[in-house]
Structure formats: C-alpha cells, structure tokens
Amino acid sequence: MRRVHTRTCHLCEANCGLLIETEGRTVLSIKGDPDNPLSRGHICPKATAIADLQDDPDRLRTPVKRVGEDWVEIGWDEAYAEIGARFAALRAAGGAATLYVGNPNAHNYATSTQTPLLKRALGCQGIYSASTVDQIPHQLVQMWMYGHNALFPIPDIDRTQMMLIVGGNPLASNGSVWTVPDVKKRIEALQARGGKLVVVDPRRTETAKIADAHHFIRPGMDAAFFVALLLALDEGGLVRPGRLAPMLDDGWDAAWSALRGFDLEACAAASGIAADTIRGLAAELGSGAPAIVYGRMGVSVAAFGSLNQWLIQLLNIATGNLDREGGAMFSQPAVDIVGGSGPGTYGRFASRVSGHPEVIGEFPVATLAEEILTPGEGQIRALVTVAGNPVLSNPDGGLLDRALAGLDLMVSVDMYVTATTRHAHYILPPCGPLEKDHYPLFLAPIAVRNFANYSPPVLEMTPGAKADWEIVAELARALAGATGQTLPNIRPPRETLDAMLQRSPRGLTLAEVEAHPHGLDLGALEAGALPARLRTANKRIACAPEKLLADLDRLAAALAAPPEPGLRLIGRRHVRNNNSWLHNSRRLLKGPDRCTLMIHPDDAAARGIGAGATVRVRSRVGEVSVAVEITDDVMPGVVSLPHGFGHGRKGVKLSVAAEKPGVSINDLTDRARLDPVSGNAALTGTPVEVEAA
Ligand SMILES: Nc1nc2c(c(=O)[nH]1)N[C@H]1C(S)=C(S)[C@@H](COP(=O)(O)OP(=O)(O)OC[C@H]3O[C@@H](n4cnc5c(=O)[nH]c(N)nc54)[C@H](O)[C@@H]3O)O[C@H]1N2
Ligand SMILES: Nc1nc2c(c(=O)[nH]1)N[C@H]1C(S)=C(S)[C@@H](COP(=O)(O)OP(=O)(O)OC[C@H]3O[C@@H](n4cnc5c(=O)[nH]c(N)nc54)[C@H](O)[C@@H]3O)O[C@H]1N2
Ligand code: SF4
Ligand SMILES: [Mo]
C-alpha cells in the first residue's frame, strides 16, 4: 500500500519538512513538504539520500566483532556480555574509559536521553564530542554573558535590513547554530525589501556570490576585524544600546575601556580589510535599522573562537540589535532546555595531560590522542564512540588514528565501518534512519520561528534491530552490571520528551504536537524575550566575562607579532556532503571530484603548479597529495580543502565512497592549535606548504 509520511529531515540543522512516499518498505520518493510552516517546501539533495542510507548494503545490520582483520557477526546479548567482561577487567587493572559523541547525536533526541547514563557507567569525569571542533565557544560565551549555555541568539533574517555573515556559508551548510531552512529565499526576500547581505570570508563562497558585498579576510584574524568594527562604531558615535542599556552590567564600561586600547587602523590592517570598508560597515550596522552580525564555523574553530563570539555579542548589543525584531533574538521553544537544565560548567576539573579546563563537562577533542597515548594514572584505555568519526573530524586525525589502534577496548555505535570504527573491537549498529522517531530537541530552540514537530518512524523496525537509544541504554547497563554499579530503569525517550514538553512554559503535550504532522507553528520570535530568559544571578547581561576580557591581551600580542609568511589552509562544505558521512550515496557522489585543493592563481604560478596538477600539502603534523583547483575564489595566501574525506584508509568498508575517497584535511590540522579559553580546535588557518608532486 502506498503511503505518504510527513517527517522532519534529521540530516542537518535546517530541519526541513519532508513528504516520504512509501510502498511497503520501498521508498518511492522524498519531497519537500510545502505545508511545513518552517521550511515551506524546501529540500536539498541530501534528503533524498535518506533512502540510500536506509537501503545501503554497506550499512551494518547486526553487531559485529573484530577478529584479526575480519568482522564476524555476533548476537546482541553475547556482544554486551563480552564487552562488559572486558570492561570490568580493564577497570580492575586501573584503565580509564571515556566517551566520544559525534554530530548525529545533535539530531537524535532519543539517544541524548541515554548518553548521561553511559557516561556514568564508563566512570569518566569528562567526555569528548564534536562540540569542541564546532560550537563550544558559542555556548561558553552564552553561559558567561546570558547565564545559560543554551541561550543562543538567533539571527532574525526574515525581518532584518542588514546581515553581516562572518565565517558561515549557509548556502552550502543550510545554516548552523541557526535553523533556517530555505535560507536562499530568505536572503532574496531581504534583498527584495531593500536590505543587504554582506559576507566576510577568505573564500568567495556560494553565499558570498549572492551577497551584496563580500570581503576577503585573513584566516584567523576575525577578532581584529570585530574590534575594528566596534572602534568604528565608537568613532562614529553609533554605540547606542538603547533599551538594552538597563540590562547591561558594569562590564560594559570595562569592555569599552579595554577595546579603546586597540588601534582601528592596525586592527583593520591585520584583518586584511580596509579601515574605510570597516567604517562603512559600522555605519550600516549602526544606522538604527534592524541589523545582525552572525559568525559561524569560520570564526568558531579559530584560535580566538571565544573572543570572536563575545565580540559579536558586543556588536549586536552596541547597535541595539540584541533581542529586537530583525536583530539577534531569543526563542521560546516548546521544549525549554534553558529552563530544564543547568547553565553549564567551566573549569571544575582539568584534562590530565595538558590541564585544559572542562567546558560543560567536555574536554577538547584536540587532547584525546594524548590522553590515550600518555602513560600514567588515568590513561584512557577504553573508548566508546556514538555516531562519531573523530579520525576524520578531529585535528591531527593521523595521530588519533594511531592512538585508537592501541586501545584495549573500543566499542562504536555506528552503522558503518569507517576510518574510526575500523579500530573498534565491537560495532553496534542502529536500525535504519527511517525506523526511528524524531524530534528536533536541540534545533527547534535555534530556529527562525518558534515551532515543534514530532515525526513517528516511517518504517517498522526490522526484527532484531535496535534504535541508537536502546543500544546506548543497554550498553550502559551492561558496563554498569559488569562493574557492580546499578543504573535506573530504562525510561522510553518518548515519555521523557512528553514530560519535557509539559514542564516547559508552553505546557504542550506530545499528543498536541503530534496532532500537527506538518509541524506546529508557535509564531515568530518575540522581541523583548530576553529579560525573562536571562539566567545570570543579577538578571543583567554580563558584558565582560573575566576570561574574555583577559583574552584581549592575547589578541594584542598576536597583532604585535609580525605576520607569518606562507599559505593558510581553510576548510569547505558542499551541499551534497555531510561531514564525513553520506559519502556512500551514489546520487550524492555524482559530479566532479569535490576533494580538491583550491589555490589562488598567483600562489599556483609562484609554485609552478598548473591546472589539475597533483600537489603535496604539508603541515607541521602531516602531508597529503591532492589535485588542485586554481581559482581566484580563494584569497591570495589561502588554500581550501573540504573536510570529511579520507575514506581510503585500510579496512574502511564504504564501497561507493571508496570510488572518490579523497584525503582528510584533518591529517593536516594541528591539535596544538586551539582556543585556550574554550578548548575548541583551531581548524582554520593551518600553516601549510604546497608544492607540485
Ligand atoms: N577540518 C575540519 N574538521 C571538521 C570540520 C570542519 O569544518 N573542518 N567540521 C567539524 C564539525 S562542525 C563537526 S559537527 C564534526 C563532525 O564530527 P563527527 O561527529 O565526529 O563526525 P561525522 O562525520 O559527523 O560522523 C558521524 C558518524 O556517525 C555515523 N552515523 C550517522 N548517523 C548515525 C546514526 O543515526 N546513528 C549512529 N549510531 N551513527 C550514525 C556515521 O556513520 C559517521 O561515522 O566535524 C568537525 N571537523
Ligand atoms: N551540506 C552540508 N551541510 C552541512 C554540513 C555539511 O558537512 N555539509 N555540516 C553541518 C555542520 S555539522 C555544521 S557545524 C554546519 C556549519 O555551517 P557553516 O559554518 O555555515 O559552514 P562552513 O562551510 O563550515 O562555513 C564556514 C565558512 O568560514 C570560512 N572561513 C574559514 N576560515 C575563516 C576565517 O578565519 N575567518 C572567516 N571569517 N571565515 C573563515 C570558510 O571559507 C567557510 O565559508 O554545517 C552543517 N550543514
Ligand atoms: S537542508 Fe538539511 S534538513 Fe533540509 S533537506 Fe537538506 S539535509 Fe535535510
Ligand atoms: Mo558541526
């Protein structure tokens, strides 16, 4: 029988509504849902690949155990028992264990209800996750300024007149830390009403190409650019927080006295953007019309990631655009994570080898390899990964690769044998993507409208299969049982979700949400939401968190140092890829090889490199060989390589991806380069040498 199912796409942050037509277990089509109030029918090529994922013969359907270089199938109970026994022995011998949680967990509410118990069973103090190669600076700055790490300001693109995007490429990524499906149409609407989009990026990206203006910036120098923008506002008498003024604490003046110690011209020169261009941008941002500054991956995965996110907040406050229609706004989601969880933590304990402070219970992934490789009490000897591929996604993946190979116990909850999971002793695969329910727990709160949408499973679960949350829950109990711990009984995630909905200020039930299969629209974001949402003790915005104010000295030192010569490597995303996975879908793989090194014609000529040549790219930690793409879309002195490739490693079982395996940018990125405040890896701006192979 043919049926059309409504569903929220779980692949990226955009949360598009889908219409999935099935006949039995066959997916006939996947289309955008025109009646979804948030995505309005938008869809990207990745969504159709959900069917490929569901049917992929390479996708593991049963647990497997590694015996030498072979994988043998094993029953669930046997797997849990063996893992439990090995874990108990390892713990008895004093070995430490930890957890790595990957990006797909942000799109899986059910698993997130279980991972805290897995952490507890493993006995680890802090965990590792994709957050420290991604958005942790946002969360840290929000925790310090607004009192809760999940108080994300959301760019109100639909009502703004001026949007400045720094280090984000929503035309490829479909938005990040910003659920904004159909972003291209929203940008076009902004332009049609006389508004303007300006992009600051070392590459003329897909977004830059449709923007009203684009400015190249020297990788890693955004903090200097933001300081220059603030100084230009000050110089022009445009610092006008207006109705925000009573909400600002004493830090506001402290921040300005520190900022005024910088020189606008020197900051502009360091960023590579002319001072007068910056003055022009300040005039537009400070005009009084609704305006937004938004910064994403390019400014987060940088050595000044936290400083950048702080300076962005100051810009939106200085121009009176925080918590205002058409500015950076705060949501009132159906499930209120802010009200329902603690604010987040910092520095309660530190990482063993390098002493990095814990941030919201996490250690920097940049330190995972050293924690595995450095002997001593607390050395990590066991690792569980849940939906993560750190060998390809973490800095100095080559070293991590070698570190994982030496673990005494590694268990991966994943459906593929990847660059990472090939080191596992056991892989526990979840059911197919269409066999799970879905609620965008972490993404609805960052959407451009308040909305809720629950999707039941499209297909019945295959007998013997399990959802991720069940695997994580059962694994946690197996580990706990083997080491004499008891964990609470398993509570079905649907029940937890229903309780979270009911506890939140809107007081919805899951049944009420489910009654709206196309999504429940809870209205536009409301101006003036912040005072009731602020979680700081004094109910004011903490404008100059101590660690950030102090970090301005590091910026000053960087500005005083002579610029280092040589090329800088940056990353890139493509609309047909998703991090390191979805590379095994033939329909997404179509077209020319996307894993190329973009290089400016002048830089290519200076090295005698011709079009299509294969080059060697070398950094402090590694080397790759890759074909070049000569283009003036990258600024001189900058080269760009996409991340997520590198499927050619021995033992990876991704037969389609293997046709165009590419190389991993993270064999070049350096774990020693990170933002010391948040521990986020500085993936961007890696110094590299490029030469003809
Ligand atoms: N140089 C560089 N590195 C980067 C980035 C960059 O821009 N440049 N981006 C960073 C960012 S933003 C992120 S978020 C990280 C991502 O880093 P990770 O989360 O470590 O890696 P992913 O590539 O997302 O891999 C996801 C894994 O989960 C598996 N998987 C997918 N869906 C499911 C599921 O439903 N259940 C289970 N159990 N497994 C599943 C896939 O098979 C894959 O192995 O990479 C980061 N790394
Ligand atoms: N198609 C697709 N969509 C995705 C993903 C994917 O892999 N593929 N991944 C998802 C995930 S996990 C995330 S976190 C988001 C990320 O979403 P975005 O942040 O929008 O995506 P990126 O393409 O990483 O954009 C970063 C931009 O920063 C620029 N950049 C690099 N270095 C610098 C710098 O020093 N300064 C400045 N100003 N810019 C710099 C890069 O050229 C790039 O254009 O995308 C999500 N959506
Ligand atoms: S933009 Fe993201 S959410 Fe929308 S269809 Fe594509 S992958 Fe899915
Ligand atoms: Mo991400």
PDB file of C-alpha atoms in Angstrom, residues 349-518:
ATOM      1  CA  PHE A 349      38.388  19.889  36.648  1.00  0.00           C
ATOM      2  CA  ALA A 350      41.098  19.836  34.021  1.00  0.00           C
ATOM      3  CA  SER A 351      42.378  17.423  31.425  1.00  0.00           C
ATOM      4  CA  ARG A 352      45.067  15.104  32.738  1.00  0.00           C
ATOM      5  CA  VAL A 353      47.922  15.699  30.314  1.00  0.00           C
ATOM      6  CA  SER A 354      47.641  19.355  29.262  1.00  0.00           C
ATOM      7  CA  GLY A 355      45.463  20.772  32.017  1.00  0.00           C
ATOM      8  CA  HIS A 356      42.714  22.162  29.776  1.00  0.00           C
ATOM      9  CA  PRO A 357      39.636  23.240  31.737  1.00  0.00           C
ATOM     10  CA  GLU A 358      36.494  21.207  31.346  1.00  0.00           C
ATOM     11  CA  VAL A 359      33.790  23.144  29.474  1.00  0.00           C
ATOM     12  CA  ILE A 360      30.201  21.988  30.067  1.00  0.00           C
ATOM     13  CA  GLY A 361      31.560  18.597  31.073  1.00  0.00           C
ATOM     14  CA  GLU A 362      33.724  18.230  27.989  1.00  0.00           C
ATOM     15  CA  PHE A 363      37.426  18.046  27.273  1.00  0.00           C
ATOM     16  CA  PRO A 364      38.821  19.327  23.986  1.00  0.00           C
ATOM     17  CA  VAL A 365      38.885  16.576  21.356  1.00  0.00           C
ATOM     18  CA  ALA A 366      42.249  18.014  20.390  1.00  0.00           C
ATOM     19  CA  THR A 367      43.547  16.347  23.582  1.00  0.00           C
ATOM     20  CA  LEU A 368      42.001  12.899  23.078  1.00  0.00           C
ATOM     21  CA  ALA A 369      45.041  11.351  21.381  1.00  0.00           C
ATOM     22  CA  GLU A 370      47.443  12.484  24.108  1.00  0.00           C
ATOM     23  CA  GLU A 371      45.111  11.138  26.801  1.00  0.00           C
ATOM     24  CA  ILE A 372      45.216   7.735  25.100  1.00  0.00           C
ATOM     25  CA  LEU A 373      48.938   7.775  24.359  1.00  0.00           C
ATOM     26  CA  THR A 374      50.396   9.242  27.569  1.00  0.00           C
ATOM     27  CA  PRO A 375      51.060   6.589  30.235  1.00  0.00           C
ATOM     28  CA  GLY A 376      50.181   7.182  33.860  1.00  0.00           C
ATOM     29  CA  GLU A 377      47.218   7.052  36.182  1.00  0.00           C
ATOM     30  CA  GLY A 378      44.030   7.892  34.322  1.00  0.00           C
ATOM     31  CA  GLN A 379      45.394   6.929  30.889  1.00  0.00           C
ATOM     32  CA  ILE A 380      42.455   6.188  28.610  1.00  0.00           C
ATOM     33  CA  ARG A 381      42.441   2.521  27.632  1.00  0.00           C
ATOM     34  CA  ALA A 382      38.790   2.130  26.585  1.00  0.00           C
ATOM     35  CA  LEU A 383      36.633   4.275  24.324  1.00  0.00           C
ATOM     36  CA  VAL A 384      33.016   4.197  23.261  1.00  0.00           C
ATOM     37  CA  THR A 385      32.106   6.252  20.206  1.00  0.00           C
ATOM     38  CA  VAL A 386      28.491   7.029  19.456  1.00  0.00           C
ATOM     39  CA  ALA A 387      27.854   8.309  15.924  1.00  0.00           C
ATOM     40  CA  GLY A 388      31.235   9.937  15.514  1.00  0.00           C
ATOM     41  CA  ASN A 389      34.165   9.734  13.172  1.00  0.00           C
ATOM     42  CA  PRO A 390      36.951  11.520  15.044  1.00  0.00           C
ATOM     43  CA  VAL A 391      39.734  10.115  12.853  1.00  0.00           C
ATOM     44  CA  LEU A 392      38.352  12.242  10.019  1.00  0.00           C
ATOM     45  CA  SER A 393      36.775  15.049  12.038  1.00  0.00           C
ATOM     46  CA  ASN A 394      39.311  15.861  14.762  1.00  0.00           C
ATOM     47  CA  PRO A 395      42.589  17.754  14.394  1.00  0.00           C
ATOM     48  CA  ASP A 396      45.666  15.628  13.726  1.00  0.00           C
ATOM     49  CA  GLY A 397      43.458  12.700  12.807  1.00  0.00           C
ATOM     50  CA  GLY A 398      46.579  10.776  11.820  1.00  0.00           C
ATOM     51  CA  LEU A 399      47.786  10.683  15.414  1.00  0.00           C
ATOM     52  CA  LEU A 400      44.335   9.827  16.723  1.00  0.00           C
ATOM     53  CA  ASP A 401      44.169   7.017  14.166  1.00  0.00           C
ATOM     54  CA  ARG A 402      47.346   5.526  15.620  1.00  0.00           C
ATOM     55  CA  ALA A 403      46.133   6.096  19.174  1.00  0.00           C
ATOM     56  CA  LEU A 404      42.828   4.282  18.602  1.00  0.00           C
ATOM     57  CA  ALA A 405      44.690   1.312  17.138  1.00  0.00           C
ATOM     58  CA  GLY A 406      46.312   0.735  20.524  1.00  0.00           C
ATOM     59  CA  LEU A 407      43.212   0.833  22.759  1.00  0.00           C
ATOM     60  CA  ASP A 408      42.408  -2.200  24.906  1.00  0.00           C
ATOM     61  CA  LEU A 409      38.683  -1.828  24.276  1.00  0.00           C
ATOM     62  CA  MET A 410      36.832   0.217  21.711  1.00  0.00           C
ATOM     63  CA  VAL A 411      33.102  -0.023  21.076  1.00  0.00           C
ATOM     64  CA  SER A 412      31.366   2.001  18.358  1.00  0.00           C
ATOM     65  CA  VAL A 413      27.672   2.622  17.983  1.00  0.00           C
ATOM     66  CA  ASP A 414      27.657   3.268  14.247  1.00  0.00           C
ATOM     67  CA  MET A 415      26.248   1.740  11.103  1.00  0.00           C
ATOM     68  CA  TYR A 416      29.423   1.764   9.018  1.00  0.00           C
ATOM     69  CA  VAL A 417      32.991   0.527   9.185  1.00  0.00           C
ATOM     70  CA  THR A 418      34.625   3.945   8.909  1.00  0.00           C
ATOM     71  CA  ALA A 419      38.099   5.393   9.334  1.00  0.00           C
ATOM     72  CA  THR A 420      37.290   5.441  13.063  1.00  0.00           C
ATOM     73  CA  THR A 421      35.135   2.381  13.686  1.00  0.00           C
ATOM     74  CA  ARG A 422      37.576   0.095  11.886  1.00  0.00           C
ATOM     75  CA  HIS A 423      39.558   0.255  15.128  1.00  0.00           C
ATOM     76  CA  ALA A 424      36.602  -0.849  17.237  1.00  0.00           C
ATOM     77  CA  HIS A 425      36.538  -4.293  18.807  1.00  0.00           C
ATOM     78  CA  TYR A 426      32.749  -4.249  18.536  1.00  0.00           C
ATOM     79  CA  ILE A 427      30.435  -2.200  16.315  1.00  0.00           C
ATOM     80  CA  LEU A 428      26.828  -1.983  17.461  1.00  0.00           C
ATOM     81  CA  PRO A 429      24.713  -0.688  14.551  1.00  0.00           C
ATOM     82  CA  PRO A 430      21.396   1.134  14.917  1.00  0.00           C
ATOM     83  CA  CYS A 431      18.335   0.433  12.795  1.00  0.00           C
ATOM     84  CA  GLY A 432      17.826   2.337   9.545  1.00  0.00           C
ATOM     85  CA  PRO A 433      17.164   6.079   9.712  1.00  0.00           C
ATOM     86  CA  LEU A 434      13.512   5.725   8.740  1.00  0.00           C
ATOM     87  CA  GLU A 435      12.860   3.210  11.516  1.00  0.00           C
ATOM     88  CA  LYS A 436      13.278   5.824  14.287  1.00  0.00           C
ATOM     89  CA  ASP A 437      11.094   8.619  15.529  1.00  0.00           C
ATOM     90  CA  HIS A 438      12.435  12.167  15.534  1.00  0.00           C
ATOM     91  CA  TYR A 439      12.040  15.387  17.451  1.00  0.00           C
ATOM     92  CA  PRO A 440      14.451  18.308  16.864  1.00  0.00           C
ATOM     93  CA  LEU A 441      15.122  18.815  20.567  1.00  0.00           C
ATOM     94  CA  PHE A 442      18.299  20.863  20.167  1.00  0.00           C
ATOM     95  CA  LEU A 443      17.433  22.574  16.896  1.00  0.00           C
ATOM     96  CA  ALA A 444      13.877  23.829  17.344  1.00  0.00           C
ATOM     97  CA  PRO A 445      15.224  26.239  20.016  1.00  0.00           C
ATOM     98  CA  ILE A 446      17.546  27.856  17.440  1.00  0.00           C
ATOM     99  CA  ALA A 447      15.001  28.131  14.641  1.00  0.00           C
ATOM    100  CA  VAL A 448      13.936  31.382  12.997  1.00  0.00           C
ATOM    101  CA  ARG A 449      10.371  30.684  14.195  1.00  0.00           C
ATOM    102  CA  ASN A 450       9.132  29.046  17.355  1.00  0.00           C
ATOM    103  CA  PHE A 451       7.963  25.647  16.206  1.00  0.00           C
ATOM    104  CA  ALA A 452       7.612  21.990  17.178  1.00  0.00           C
ATOM    105  CA  ASN A 453       7.402  18.885  15.034  1.00  0.00           C
ATOM    106  CA  TYR A 454       7.338  15.242  16.028  1.00  0.00           C
ATOM    107  CA  SER A 455       7.910  12.526  13.411  1.00  0.00           C
ATOM    108  CA  PRO A 456       6.965   8.923  14.102  1.00  0.00           C
ATOM    109  CA  PRO A 457       9.005   6.195  12.405  1.00  0.00           C
ATOM    110  CA  VAL A 458       8.250   5.842   8.670  1.00  0.00           C
ATOM    111  CA  LEU A 459       9.054   2.130   8.550  1.00  0.00           C
ATOM    112  CA  GLU A 460       8.587  -0.572  11.114  1.00  0.00           C
ATOM    113  CA  MET A 461      11.768  -1.711  12.710  1.00  0.00           C
ATOM    114  CA  THR A 462      13.338  -4.821  11.163  1.00  0.00           C
ATOM    115  CA  PRO A 463      13.211  -7.729  13.601  1.00  0.00           C
ATOM    116  CA  GLY A 464      16.348  -7.875  15.739  1.00  0.00           C
ATOM    117  CA  ALA A 465      17.238  -4.243  15.050  1.00  0.00           C
ATOM    118  CA  LYS A 466      17.542  -1.603  17.754  1.00  0.00           C
ATOM    119  CA  ALA A 467      17.428   2.179  17.833  1.00  0.00           C
ATOM    120  CA  ASP A 468      20.534   4.028  18.973  1.00  0.00           C
ATOM    121  CA  TRP A 469      18.946   4.953  22.264  1.00  0.00           C
ATOM    122  CA  GLU A 470      18.242   1.314  23.089  1.00  0.00           C
ATOM    123  CA  ILE A 471      21.806   0.325  22.260  1.00  0.00           C
ATOM    124  CA  VAL A 472      23.239   3.118  24.369  1.00  0.00           C
ATOM    125  CA  ALA A 473      20.882   2.286  27.231  1.00  0.00           C
ATOM    126  CA  GLU A 474      21.655  -1.433  27.090  1.00  0.00           C
ATOM    127  CA  LEU A 475      25.389  -0.899  26.706  1.00  0.00           C
ATOM    128  CA  ALA A 476      25.364   1.415  29.724  1.00  0.00           C
ATOM    129  CA  ARG A 477      23.648  -1.279  31.791  1.00  0.00           C
ATOM    130  CA  ALA A 478      25.998  -3.977  30.565  1.00  0.00           C
ATOM    131  CA  LEU A 479      29.021  -1.910  31.609  1.00  0.00           C
ATOM    132  CA  ALA A 480      27.438  -0.938  34.899  1.00  0.00           C
ATOM    133  CA  GLY A 481      26.371  -4.516  35.661  1.00  0.00           C
ATOM    134  CA  ALA A 482      29.857  -5.873  34.983  1.00  0.00           C
ATOM    135  CA  THR A 483      31.409  -3.362  37.382  1.00  0.00           C
ATOM    136  CA  GLY A 484      28.885  -3.627  40.194  1.00  0.00           C
ATOM    137  CA  GLN A 485      27.001  -0.392  39.542  1.00  0.00           C
ATOM    138  CA  THR A 486      23.264  -0.027  39.233  1.00  0.00           C
ATOM    139  CA  LEU A 487      21.563   2.351  36.859  1.00  0.00           C
ATOM    140  CA  PRO A 488      17.937   3.466  36.964  1.00  0.00           C
ATOM    141  CA  ASN A 489      15.408   1.556  34.868  1.00  0.00           C
ATOM    142  CA  ILE A 490      15.184   2.489  31.208  1.00  0.00           C
ATOM    143  CA  ARG A 491      12.567   5.123  30.502  1.00  0.00           C
ATOM    144  CA  PRO A 492      11.345   5.274  26.887  1.00  0.00           C
ATOM    145  CA  PRO A 493      12.543   8.558  25.327  1.00  0.00           C
ATOM    146  CA  ARG A 494       9.024   9.366  24.105  1.00  0.00           C
ATOM    147  CA  GLU A 495       7.904   9.574  27.719  1.00  0.00           C
ATOM    148  CA  THR A 496      10.843  11.806  28.596  1.00  0.00           C
ATOM    149  CA  LEU A 497      10.038  14.040  25.634  1.00  0.00           C
ATOM    150  CA  ASP A 498       6.398  14.308  26.650  1.00  0.00           C
ATOM    151  CA  ALA A 499       7.450  15.230  30.194  1.00  0.00           C
ATOM    152  CA  MET A 500       9.915  17.843  28.901  1.00  0.00           C
ATOM    153  CA  LEU A 501       7.208  19.397  26.739  1.00  0.00           C
ATOM    154  CA  GLN A 502       4.745  19.542  29.617  1.00  0.00           C
ATOM    155  CA  ARG A 503       7.293  21.000  32.032  1.00  0.00           C
ATOM    156  CA  SER A 504       8.194  23.820  29.624  1.00  0.00           C
ATOM    157  CA  PRO A 505       6.420  27.196  29.822  1.00  0.00           C
ATOM    158  CA  ARG A 506       4.235  26.440  26.801  1.00  0.00           C
ATOM    159  CA  GLY A 507       2.947  23.340  28.559  1.00  0.00           C
ATOM    160  CA  LEU A 508       2.272  21.334  25.398  1.00  0.00           C
ATOM    161  CA  THR A 509       1.820  17.584  25.401  1.00  0.00           C
ATOM    162  CA  LEU A 510       3.401  15.259  22.874  1.00  0.00           C
ATOM    163  CA  ALA A 511      -0.102  14.382  21.691  1.00  0.00           C
ATOM    164  CA  GLU A 512      -0.777  18.036  20.908  1.00  0.00           C
ATOM    165  CA  VAL A 513       2.427  18.281  18.902  1.00  0.00           C
ATOM    166  CA  GLU A 514       1.701  15.017  17.107  1.00  0.00           C
ATOM    167  CA  ALA A 515      -1.685  16.357  16.064  1.00  0.00           C
ATOM    168  CA  HIS A 516       0.225  18.647  13.652  1.00  0.00           C
ATOM    169  CA  PRO A 517       2.039  16.346  11.255  1.00  0.00           C
ATOM    170  CA  HIS A 518       3.331  19.277   9.190  1.00  0.00           C
TER     171      HIS A 518
END
